[in-house]
mmCIF file of C-alpha atoms and ligand atoms in Angstrom:
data_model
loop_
_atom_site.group_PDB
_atom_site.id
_atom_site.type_symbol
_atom_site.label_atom_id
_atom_site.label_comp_id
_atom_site.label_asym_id
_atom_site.label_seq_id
_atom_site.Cartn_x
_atom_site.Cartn_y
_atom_site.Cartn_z
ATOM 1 C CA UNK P 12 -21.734 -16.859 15.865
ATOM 2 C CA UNK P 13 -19.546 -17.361 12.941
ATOM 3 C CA UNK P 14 -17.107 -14.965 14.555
ATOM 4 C CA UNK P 15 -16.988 -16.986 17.590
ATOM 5 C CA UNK P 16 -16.172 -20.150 15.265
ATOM 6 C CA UNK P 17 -13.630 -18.061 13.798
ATOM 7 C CA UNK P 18 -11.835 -16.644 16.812
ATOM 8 C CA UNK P 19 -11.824 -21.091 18.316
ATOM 9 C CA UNK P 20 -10.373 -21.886 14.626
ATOM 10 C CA UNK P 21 -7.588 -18.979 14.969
ATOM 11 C CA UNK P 22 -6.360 -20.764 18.372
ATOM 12 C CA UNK P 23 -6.220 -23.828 17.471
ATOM 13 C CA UNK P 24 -3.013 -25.109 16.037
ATOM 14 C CA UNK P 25 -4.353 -28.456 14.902
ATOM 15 C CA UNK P 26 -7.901 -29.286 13.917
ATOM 16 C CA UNK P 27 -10.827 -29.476 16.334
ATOM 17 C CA UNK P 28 -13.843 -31.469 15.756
ATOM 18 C CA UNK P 29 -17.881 -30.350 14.923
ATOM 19 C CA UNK P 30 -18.868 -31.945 18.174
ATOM 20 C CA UNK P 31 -16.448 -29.692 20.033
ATOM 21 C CA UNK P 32 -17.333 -26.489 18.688
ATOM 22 C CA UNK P 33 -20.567 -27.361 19.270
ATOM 23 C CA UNK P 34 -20.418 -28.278 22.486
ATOM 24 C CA UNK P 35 -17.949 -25.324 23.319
ATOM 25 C CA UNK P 36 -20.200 -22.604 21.770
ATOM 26 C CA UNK P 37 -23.985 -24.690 22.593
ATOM 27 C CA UNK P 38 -25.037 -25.092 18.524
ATOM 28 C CA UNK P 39 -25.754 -28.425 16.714
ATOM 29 C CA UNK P 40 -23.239 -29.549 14.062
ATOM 30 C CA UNK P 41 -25.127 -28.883 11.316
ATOM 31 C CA UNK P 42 -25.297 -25.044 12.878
ATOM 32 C CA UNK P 43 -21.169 -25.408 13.125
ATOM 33 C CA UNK P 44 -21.508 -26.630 9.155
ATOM 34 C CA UNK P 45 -23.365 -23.848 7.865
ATOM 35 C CA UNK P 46 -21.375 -20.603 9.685
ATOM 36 C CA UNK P 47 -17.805 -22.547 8.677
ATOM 37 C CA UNK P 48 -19.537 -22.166 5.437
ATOM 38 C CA UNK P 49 -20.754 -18.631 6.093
ATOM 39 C CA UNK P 50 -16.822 -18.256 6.631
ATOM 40 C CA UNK P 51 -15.745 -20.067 3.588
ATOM 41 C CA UNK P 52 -17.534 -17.098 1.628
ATOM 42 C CA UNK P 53 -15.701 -14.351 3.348
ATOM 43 C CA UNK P 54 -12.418 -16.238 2.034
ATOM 44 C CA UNK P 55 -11.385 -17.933 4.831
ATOM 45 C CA UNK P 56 -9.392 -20.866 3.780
ATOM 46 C CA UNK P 57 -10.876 -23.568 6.389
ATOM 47 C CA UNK P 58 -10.294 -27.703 5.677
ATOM 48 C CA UNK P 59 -12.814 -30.314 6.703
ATOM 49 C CA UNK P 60 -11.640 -33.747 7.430
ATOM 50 C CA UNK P 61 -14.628 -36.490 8.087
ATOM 51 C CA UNK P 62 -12.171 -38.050 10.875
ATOM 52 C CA UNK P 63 -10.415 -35.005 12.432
ATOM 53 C CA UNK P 64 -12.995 -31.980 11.881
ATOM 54 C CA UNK P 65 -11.864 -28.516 11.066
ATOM 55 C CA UNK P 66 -8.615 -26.279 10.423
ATOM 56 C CA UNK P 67 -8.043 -22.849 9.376
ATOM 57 C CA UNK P 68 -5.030 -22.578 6.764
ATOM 58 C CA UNK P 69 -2.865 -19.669 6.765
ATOM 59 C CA UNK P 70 -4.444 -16.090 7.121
ATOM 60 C CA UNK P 71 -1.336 -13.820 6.094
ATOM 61 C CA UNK P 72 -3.731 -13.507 2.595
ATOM 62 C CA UNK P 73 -7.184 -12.598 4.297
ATOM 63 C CA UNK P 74 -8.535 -9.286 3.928
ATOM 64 C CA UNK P 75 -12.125 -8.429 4.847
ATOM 65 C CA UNK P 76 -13.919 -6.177 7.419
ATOM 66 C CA UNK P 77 -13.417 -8.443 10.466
ATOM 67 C CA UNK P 78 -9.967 -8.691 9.749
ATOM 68 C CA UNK P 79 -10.081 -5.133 9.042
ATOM 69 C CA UNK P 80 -11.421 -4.045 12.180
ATOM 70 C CA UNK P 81 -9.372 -5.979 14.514
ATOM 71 C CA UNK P 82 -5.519 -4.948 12.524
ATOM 72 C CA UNK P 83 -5.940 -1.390 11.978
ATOM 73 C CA UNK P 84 -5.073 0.352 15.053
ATOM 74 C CA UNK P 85 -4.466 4.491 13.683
ATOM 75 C CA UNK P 86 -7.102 7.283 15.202
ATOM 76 C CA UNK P 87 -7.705 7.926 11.314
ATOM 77 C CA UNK P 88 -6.666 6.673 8.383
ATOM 78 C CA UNK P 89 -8.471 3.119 7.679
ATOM 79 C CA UNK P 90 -11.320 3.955 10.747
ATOM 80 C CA UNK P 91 -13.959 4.018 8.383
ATOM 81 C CA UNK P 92 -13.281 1.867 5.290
ATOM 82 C CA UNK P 93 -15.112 -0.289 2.405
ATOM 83 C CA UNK P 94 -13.342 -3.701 1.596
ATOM 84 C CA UNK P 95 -14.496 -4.855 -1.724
ATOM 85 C CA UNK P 96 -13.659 -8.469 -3.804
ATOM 86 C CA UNK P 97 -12.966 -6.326 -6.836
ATOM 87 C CA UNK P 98 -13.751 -2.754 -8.242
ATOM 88 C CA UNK P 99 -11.998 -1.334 -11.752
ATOM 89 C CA UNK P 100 -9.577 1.128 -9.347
ATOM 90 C CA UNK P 101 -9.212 1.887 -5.663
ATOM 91 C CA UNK P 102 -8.415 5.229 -6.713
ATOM 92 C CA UNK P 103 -11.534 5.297 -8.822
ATOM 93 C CA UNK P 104 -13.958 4.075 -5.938
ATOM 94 C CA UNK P 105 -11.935 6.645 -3.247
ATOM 95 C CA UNK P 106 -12.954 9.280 -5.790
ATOM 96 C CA UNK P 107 -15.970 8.102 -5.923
ATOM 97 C CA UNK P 108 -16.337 8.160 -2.426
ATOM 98 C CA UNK P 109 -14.914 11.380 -1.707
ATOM 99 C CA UNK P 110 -17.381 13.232 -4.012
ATOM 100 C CA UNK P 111 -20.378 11.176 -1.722
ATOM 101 C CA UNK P 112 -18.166 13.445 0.814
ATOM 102 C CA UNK P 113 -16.461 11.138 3.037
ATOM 103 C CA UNK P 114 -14.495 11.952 6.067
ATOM 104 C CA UNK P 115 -10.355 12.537 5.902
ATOM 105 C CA UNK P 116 -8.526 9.175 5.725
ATOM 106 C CA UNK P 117 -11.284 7.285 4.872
ATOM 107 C CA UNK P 118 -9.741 3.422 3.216
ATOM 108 C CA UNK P 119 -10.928 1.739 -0.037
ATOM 109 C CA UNK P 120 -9.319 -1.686 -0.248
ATOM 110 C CA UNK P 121 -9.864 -4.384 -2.921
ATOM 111 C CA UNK P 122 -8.463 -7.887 -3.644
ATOM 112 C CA UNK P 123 -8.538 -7.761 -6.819
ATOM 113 C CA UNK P 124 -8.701 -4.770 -9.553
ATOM 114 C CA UNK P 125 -9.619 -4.945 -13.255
ATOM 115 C CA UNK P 126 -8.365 -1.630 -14.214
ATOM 116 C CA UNK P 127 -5.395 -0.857 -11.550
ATOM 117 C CA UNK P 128 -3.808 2.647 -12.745
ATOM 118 C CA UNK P 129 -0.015 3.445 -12.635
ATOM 119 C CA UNK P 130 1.580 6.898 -12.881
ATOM 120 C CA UNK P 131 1.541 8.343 -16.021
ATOM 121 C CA UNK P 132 -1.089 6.513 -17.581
ATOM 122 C CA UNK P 133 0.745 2.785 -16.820
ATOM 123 C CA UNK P 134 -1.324 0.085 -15.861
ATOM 124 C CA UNK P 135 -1.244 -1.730 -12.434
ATOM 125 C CA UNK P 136 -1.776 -5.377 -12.725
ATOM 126 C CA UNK P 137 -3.217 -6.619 -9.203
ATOM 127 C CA UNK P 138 -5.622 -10.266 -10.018
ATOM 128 C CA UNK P 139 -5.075 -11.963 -7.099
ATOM 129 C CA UNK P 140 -5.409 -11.781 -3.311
ATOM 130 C CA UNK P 141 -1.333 -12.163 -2.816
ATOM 131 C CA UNK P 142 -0.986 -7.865 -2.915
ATOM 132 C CA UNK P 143 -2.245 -5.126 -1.555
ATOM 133 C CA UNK P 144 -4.040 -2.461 -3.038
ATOM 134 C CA UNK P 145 -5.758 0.695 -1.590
ATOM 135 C CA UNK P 146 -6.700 4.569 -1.608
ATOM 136 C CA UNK P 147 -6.875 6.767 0.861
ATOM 137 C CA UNK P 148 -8.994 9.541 0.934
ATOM 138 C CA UNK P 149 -7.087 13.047 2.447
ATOM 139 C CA UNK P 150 -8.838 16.561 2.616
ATOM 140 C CA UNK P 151 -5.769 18.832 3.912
ATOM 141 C CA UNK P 152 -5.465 22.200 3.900
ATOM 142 C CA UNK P 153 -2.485 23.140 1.234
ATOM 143 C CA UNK P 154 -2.466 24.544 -2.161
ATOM 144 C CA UNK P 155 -1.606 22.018 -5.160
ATOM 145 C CA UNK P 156 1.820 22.819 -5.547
ATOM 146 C CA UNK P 157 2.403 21.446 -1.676
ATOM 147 C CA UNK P 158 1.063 17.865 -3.608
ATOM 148 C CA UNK P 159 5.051 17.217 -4.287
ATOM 149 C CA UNK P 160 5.820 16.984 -0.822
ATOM 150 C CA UNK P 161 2.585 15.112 0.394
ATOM 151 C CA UNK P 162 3.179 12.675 -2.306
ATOM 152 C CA UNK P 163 6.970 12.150 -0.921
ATOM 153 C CA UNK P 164 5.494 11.860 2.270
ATOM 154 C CA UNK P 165 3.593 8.708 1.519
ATOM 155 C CA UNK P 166 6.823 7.049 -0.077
ATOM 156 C CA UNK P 167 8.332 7.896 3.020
ATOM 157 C CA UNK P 168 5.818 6.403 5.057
ATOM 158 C CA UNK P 169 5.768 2.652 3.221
ATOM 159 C CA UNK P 170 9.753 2.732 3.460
ATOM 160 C CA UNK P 171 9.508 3.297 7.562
ATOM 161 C CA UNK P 172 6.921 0.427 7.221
ATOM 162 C CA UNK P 173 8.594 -2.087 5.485
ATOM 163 C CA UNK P 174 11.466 -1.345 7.106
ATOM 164 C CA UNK P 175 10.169 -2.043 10.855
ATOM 165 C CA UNK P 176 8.879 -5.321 9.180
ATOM 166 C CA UNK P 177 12.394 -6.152 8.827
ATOM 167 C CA UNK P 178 12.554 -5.516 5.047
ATOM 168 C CA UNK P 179 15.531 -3.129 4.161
ATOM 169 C CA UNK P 180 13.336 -0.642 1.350
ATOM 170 C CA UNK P 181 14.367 2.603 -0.434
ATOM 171 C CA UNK P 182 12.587 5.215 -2.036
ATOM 172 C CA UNK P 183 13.299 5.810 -5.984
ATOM 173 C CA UNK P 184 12.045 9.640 -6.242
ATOM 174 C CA UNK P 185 9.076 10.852 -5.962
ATOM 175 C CA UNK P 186 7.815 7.738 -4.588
ATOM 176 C CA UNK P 187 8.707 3.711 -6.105
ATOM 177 C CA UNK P 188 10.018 1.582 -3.237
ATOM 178 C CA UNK P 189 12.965 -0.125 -3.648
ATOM 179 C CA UNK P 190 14.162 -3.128 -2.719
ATOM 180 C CA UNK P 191 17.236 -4.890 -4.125
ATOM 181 C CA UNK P 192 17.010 -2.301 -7.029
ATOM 182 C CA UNK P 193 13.639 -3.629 -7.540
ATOM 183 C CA UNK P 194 10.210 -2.041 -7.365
ATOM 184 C CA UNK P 195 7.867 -3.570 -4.975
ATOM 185 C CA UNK P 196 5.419 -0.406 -4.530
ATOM 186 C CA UNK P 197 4.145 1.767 -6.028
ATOM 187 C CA UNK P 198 1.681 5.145 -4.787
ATOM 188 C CA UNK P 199 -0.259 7.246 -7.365
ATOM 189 C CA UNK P 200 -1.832 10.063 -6.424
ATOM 190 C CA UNK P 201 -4.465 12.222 -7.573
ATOM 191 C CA UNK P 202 -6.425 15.617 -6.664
ATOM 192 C CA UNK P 203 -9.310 17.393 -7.068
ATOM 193 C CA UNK P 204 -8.601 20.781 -6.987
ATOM 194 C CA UNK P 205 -9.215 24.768 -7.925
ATOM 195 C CA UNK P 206 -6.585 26.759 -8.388
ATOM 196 C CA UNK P 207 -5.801 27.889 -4.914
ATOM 197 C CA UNK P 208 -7.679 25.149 -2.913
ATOM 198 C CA UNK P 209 -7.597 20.943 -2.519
ATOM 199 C CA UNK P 210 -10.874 19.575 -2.542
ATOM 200 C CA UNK P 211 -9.458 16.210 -1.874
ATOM 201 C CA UNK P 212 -6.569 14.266 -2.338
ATOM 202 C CA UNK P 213 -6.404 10.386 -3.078
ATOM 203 C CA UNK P 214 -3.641 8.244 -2.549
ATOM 204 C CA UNK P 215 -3.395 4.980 -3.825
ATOM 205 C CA UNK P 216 -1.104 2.303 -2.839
ATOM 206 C CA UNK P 217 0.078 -0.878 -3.893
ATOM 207 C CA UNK P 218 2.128 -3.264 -2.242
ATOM 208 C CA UNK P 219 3.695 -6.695 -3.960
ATOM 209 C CA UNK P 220 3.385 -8.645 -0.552
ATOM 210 C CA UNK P 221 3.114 -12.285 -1.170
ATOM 211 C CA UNK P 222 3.529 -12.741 -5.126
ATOM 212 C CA UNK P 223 5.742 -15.790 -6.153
ATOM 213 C CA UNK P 224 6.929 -14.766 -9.249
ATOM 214 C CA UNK P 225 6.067 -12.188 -12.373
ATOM 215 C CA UNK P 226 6.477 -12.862 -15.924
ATOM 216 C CA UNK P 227 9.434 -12.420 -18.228
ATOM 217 C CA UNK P 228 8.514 -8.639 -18.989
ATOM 218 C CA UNK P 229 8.137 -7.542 -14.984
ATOM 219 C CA UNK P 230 10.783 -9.696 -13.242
ATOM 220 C CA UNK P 231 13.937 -7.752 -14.243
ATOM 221 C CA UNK P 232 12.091 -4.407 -12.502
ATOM 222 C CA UNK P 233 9.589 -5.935 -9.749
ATOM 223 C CA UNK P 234 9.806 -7.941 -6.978
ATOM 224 C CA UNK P 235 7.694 -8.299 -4.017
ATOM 225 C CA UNK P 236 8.025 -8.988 0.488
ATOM 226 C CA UNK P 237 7.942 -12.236 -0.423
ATOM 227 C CA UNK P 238 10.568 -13.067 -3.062
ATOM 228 C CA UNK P 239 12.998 -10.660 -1.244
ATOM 229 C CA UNK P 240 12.756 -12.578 2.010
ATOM 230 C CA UNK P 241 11.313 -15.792 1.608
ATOM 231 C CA UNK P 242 8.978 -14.838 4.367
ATOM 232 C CA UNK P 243 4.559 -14.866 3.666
ATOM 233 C CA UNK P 244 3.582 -11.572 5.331
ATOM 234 C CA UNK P 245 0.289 -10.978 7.102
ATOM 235 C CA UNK P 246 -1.294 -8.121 4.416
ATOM 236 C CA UNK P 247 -3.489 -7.014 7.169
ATOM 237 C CA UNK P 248 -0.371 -6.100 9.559
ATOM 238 C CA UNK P 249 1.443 -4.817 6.622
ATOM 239 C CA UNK P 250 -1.426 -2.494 5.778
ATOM 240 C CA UNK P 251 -1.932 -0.896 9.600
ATOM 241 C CA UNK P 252 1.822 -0.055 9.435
ATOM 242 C CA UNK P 253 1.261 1.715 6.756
ATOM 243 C CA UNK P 254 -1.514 3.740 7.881
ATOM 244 C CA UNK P 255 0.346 4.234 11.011
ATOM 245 C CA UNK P 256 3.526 5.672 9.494
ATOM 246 C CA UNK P 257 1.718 7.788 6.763
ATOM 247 C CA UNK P 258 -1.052 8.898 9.282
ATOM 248 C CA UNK P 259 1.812 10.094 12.217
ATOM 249 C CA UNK P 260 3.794 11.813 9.220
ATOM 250 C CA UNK P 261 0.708 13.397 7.830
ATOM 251 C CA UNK P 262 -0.328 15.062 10.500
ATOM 252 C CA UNK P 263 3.230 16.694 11.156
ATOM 253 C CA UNK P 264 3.312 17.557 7.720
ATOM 254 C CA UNK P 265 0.377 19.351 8.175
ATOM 255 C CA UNK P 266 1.007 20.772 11.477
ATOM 256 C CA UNK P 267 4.774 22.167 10.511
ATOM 257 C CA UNK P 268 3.410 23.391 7.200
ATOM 258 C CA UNK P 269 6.344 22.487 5.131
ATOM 259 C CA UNK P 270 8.614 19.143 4.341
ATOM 260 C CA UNK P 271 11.643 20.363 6.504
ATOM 261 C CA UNK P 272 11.205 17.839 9.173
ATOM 262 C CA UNK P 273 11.303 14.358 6.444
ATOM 263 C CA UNK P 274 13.792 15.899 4.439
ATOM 264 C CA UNK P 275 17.154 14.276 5.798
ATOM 265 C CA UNK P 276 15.547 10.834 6.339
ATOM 266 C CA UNK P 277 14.102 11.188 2.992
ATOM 267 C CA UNK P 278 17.088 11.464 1.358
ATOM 268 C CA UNK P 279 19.154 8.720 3.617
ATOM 269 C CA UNK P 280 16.487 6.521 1.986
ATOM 270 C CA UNK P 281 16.308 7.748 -1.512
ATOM 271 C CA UNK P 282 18.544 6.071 -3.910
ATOM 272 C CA UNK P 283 18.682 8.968 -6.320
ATOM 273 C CA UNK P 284 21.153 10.634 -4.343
ATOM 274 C CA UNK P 285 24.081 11.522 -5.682
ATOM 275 C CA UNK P 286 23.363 9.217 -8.818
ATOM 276 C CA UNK P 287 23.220 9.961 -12.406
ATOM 277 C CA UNK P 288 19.882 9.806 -13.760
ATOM 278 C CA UNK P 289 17.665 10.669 -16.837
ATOM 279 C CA UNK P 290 14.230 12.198 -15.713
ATOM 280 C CA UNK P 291 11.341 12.025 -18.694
ATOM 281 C CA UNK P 292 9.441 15.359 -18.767
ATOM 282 C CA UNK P 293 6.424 16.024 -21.485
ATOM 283 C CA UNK P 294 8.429 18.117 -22.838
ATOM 284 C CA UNK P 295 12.304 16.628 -22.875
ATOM 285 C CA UNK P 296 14.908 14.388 -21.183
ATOM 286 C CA UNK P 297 17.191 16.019 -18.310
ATOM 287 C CA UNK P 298 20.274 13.662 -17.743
ATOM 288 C CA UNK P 299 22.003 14.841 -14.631
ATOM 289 C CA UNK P 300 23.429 14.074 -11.297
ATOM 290 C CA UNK P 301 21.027 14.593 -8.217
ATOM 291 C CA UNK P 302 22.828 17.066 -5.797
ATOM 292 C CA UNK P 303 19.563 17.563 -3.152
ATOM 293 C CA UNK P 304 16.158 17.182 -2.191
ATOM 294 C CA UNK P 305 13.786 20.692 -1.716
ATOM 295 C CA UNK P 306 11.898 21.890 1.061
ATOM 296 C CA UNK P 307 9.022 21.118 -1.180
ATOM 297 C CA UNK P 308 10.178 18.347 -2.417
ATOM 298 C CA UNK P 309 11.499 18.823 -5.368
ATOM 299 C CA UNK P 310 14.502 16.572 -6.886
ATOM 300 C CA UNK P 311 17.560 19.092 -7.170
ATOM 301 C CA UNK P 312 19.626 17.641 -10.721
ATOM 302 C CA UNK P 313 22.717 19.107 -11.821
ATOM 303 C CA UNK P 314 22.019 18.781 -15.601
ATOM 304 C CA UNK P 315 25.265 18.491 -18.173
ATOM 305 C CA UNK P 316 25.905 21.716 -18.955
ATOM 306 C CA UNK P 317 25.622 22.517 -14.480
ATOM 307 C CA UNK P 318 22.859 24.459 -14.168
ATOM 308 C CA UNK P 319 20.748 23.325 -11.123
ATOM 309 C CA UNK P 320 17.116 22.407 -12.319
ATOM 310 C CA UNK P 321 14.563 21.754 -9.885
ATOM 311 C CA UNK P 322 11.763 18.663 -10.650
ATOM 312 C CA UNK P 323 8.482 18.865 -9.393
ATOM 313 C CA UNK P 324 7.586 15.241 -11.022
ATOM 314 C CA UNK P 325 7.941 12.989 -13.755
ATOM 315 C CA UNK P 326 9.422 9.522 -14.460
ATOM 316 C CA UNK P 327 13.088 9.159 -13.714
ATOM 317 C CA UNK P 328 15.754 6.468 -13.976
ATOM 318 C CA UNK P 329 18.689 6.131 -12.184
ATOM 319 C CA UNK P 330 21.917 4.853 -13.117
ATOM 320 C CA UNK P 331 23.415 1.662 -10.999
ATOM 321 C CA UNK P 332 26.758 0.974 -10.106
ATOM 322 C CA UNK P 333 26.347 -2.117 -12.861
ATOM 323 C CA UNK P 334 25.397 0.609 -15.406
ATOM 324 C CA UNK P 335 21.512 -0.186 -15.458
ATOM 325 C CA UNK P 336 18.857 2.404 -15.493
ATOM 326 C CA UNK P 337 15.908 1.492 -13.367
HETATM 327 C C1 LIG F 539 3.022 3.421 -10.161
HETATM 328 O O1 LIG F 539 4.079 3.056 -9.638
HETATM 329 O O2 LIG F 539 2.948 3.615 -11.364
HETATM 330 C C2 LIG F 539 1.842 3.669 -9.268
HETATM 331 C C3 LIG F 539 1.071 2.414 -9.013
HETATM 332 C C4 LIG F 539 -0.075 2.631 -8.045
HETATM 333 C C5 LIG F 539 -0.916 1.402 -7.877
HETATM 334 C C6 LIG F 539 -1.960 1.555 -6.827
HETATM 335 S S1 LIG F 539 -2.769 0.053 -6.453
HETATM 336 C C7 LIG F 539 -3.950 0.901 -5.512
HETATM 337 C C8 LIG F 539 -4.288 2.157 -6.261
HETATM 338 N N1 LIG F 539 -5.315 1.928 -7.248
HETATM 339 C C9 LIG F 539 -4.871 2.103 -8.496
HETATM 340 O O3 LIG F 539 -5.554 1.968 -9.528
HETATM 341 N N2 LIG F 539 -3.573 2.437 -8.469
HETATM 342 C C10 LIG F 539 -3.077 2.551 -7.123
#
């Protein structure tokens, strides 16, 4: 029933009273009072006015499994999912899940984490329901060293994303987006693996969607939809473009065997190109100009002395026209 509320609150622009939902649906008031609160709890932002009745605020925030069920429209990726209020890591739960054996593509979203991971070992800061962050769960058949590509892949999938959304994004290699020379996503992935064999792969993504602002230390590097644009996105609809692009790309990936077929538009969208950058190995610091992208992926640098050196991963900066690294 408290669907059916939910579905007469969605198409109503103004408010509409207890009596008529009642009457509309057959249920007393107080049976009206107790599923809006029913609704309340699944974070549904409804008002209540003694004179005027009910309204439902905006829903661009709202994540949960009706919402769920009724955005994501893929043949895998995000058909089976768990939404959760809050877990220490998506990518900790979709490991998790994937040793329980889950099937390919299967979605762990929260609204909130308490220990969000970043690549190489950074922390990812997600508190509130403005962002998006999830982990998919992918079994496919490629040794670890094909990771590279898969990972670029992904990067390559948000960009098309934002993009049709009408947000102009770029890829910083292997995979920050971009916008304005600001980060606004990031992916980490991980694998379980032997040596010649994936046992699963888990991507995890996260999305700055509708944050206002970030504090002194974050707001020279990240920025999110909203702050670019101006514009409150619906995170559901941002999410099932997502899994859209990265599920359509996946599947070529894994049908053509190699990254040939991404890797001009990956590099009309990566903003490494042909910059100067500094890449941060365990080991040292390559400063260089990128010349090319592999066919597995790898970012092609022609270091000082000109010697082409091929990177596999690692954090790099590149240089901006106004001399900043990001
Ligand atoms: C980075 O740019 O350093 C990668 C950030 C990845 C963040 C996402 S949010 C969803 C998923 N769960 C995590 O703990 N991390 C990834």
């Amino acid at each position: 029933m408290k669907y059916k509320i939910l579905e007469l609150l969605k198409s109503e622009s103004g408010f509409i009273s207890g009596e008529e939902i009642g009457r509309i649906l057959n249920i007393s008031r107080s049976a009206v009072w107790k599923n809006i609160s029913k609704l309340k709890e699944f974070g549904y932002n409804i008002t209540s006015s003694t004179n005027k009745g009910y309204h439902i605020e905006d829903l661009s925030n709202v994540i949960n499994d009706y919402e769920l069920k009724s955005a994501i429209n893929t043949k895998v990726f995000g058909k089976n999912f768990i939404c959760l209020k809050e877990t220490d890591s998506t990518n900790e739960e979709a490991k998790r899940q994937a040793q329980k054996g889950v099937d390919e593509g299967f979605l762990v979203i929260s609204e909130r984490q308490t220990k969000g991971k970043g690549r190489l070992g950074h922390i990812w800061t997600h508190s509130n329901s403005l962002n998006l962050a999830f982990s998919i769960v992918l079994k496919p058949k490629l040794i670890p060293q094909d990771i590279t590509a898969l990972t670029l892949i992904a990067g390559l999938s948000v960009c098309s994303a934002l993009t049709e959304t009408g947000v102009k994004a770029y890829v910083k290699w292997p995979n920050d987006i971009i916008i304005n020379g600001k980060k606004a996503v990031g992916i980490l992935t991980e694998i379980s693996c032997e040596i010649e064999r994936i046992n699963y792969v888990v991507i995890g993504i996260g999305i700055n969607v509708n944050e206002k602002s970030f504090d002194d230390e974050l707001k020279e590097k990240a920025t999110s939809l909203f702050i670019e644009t101006g514009k409150i996105f619906k995170k559901a609809e941002i999410l099932n473009l997502v899994l859209q692009k990265f599920e359509e790309n996946y599947y070529l990936f894994m049908e053509k065997g190699d990254f040939k077929p991404f890797i001009e538009k990956y590099k009309s969208l990566c903003i490494n190109m042909g910059k100067e950058i500094k890449a941060f190995s365990k080991k040292d610091v390559i400063t260089g100009v990128v010349s090319d992208i592999s066919e597995k992926g790898e970012l092609v640098v022609k270091n000082t002395e000109n010697n082409s050196v091929s990177l596999v991963s690692g954090e790099v900066s590149v240089r901006l026209k106004d001399g900043r690294y990001i």
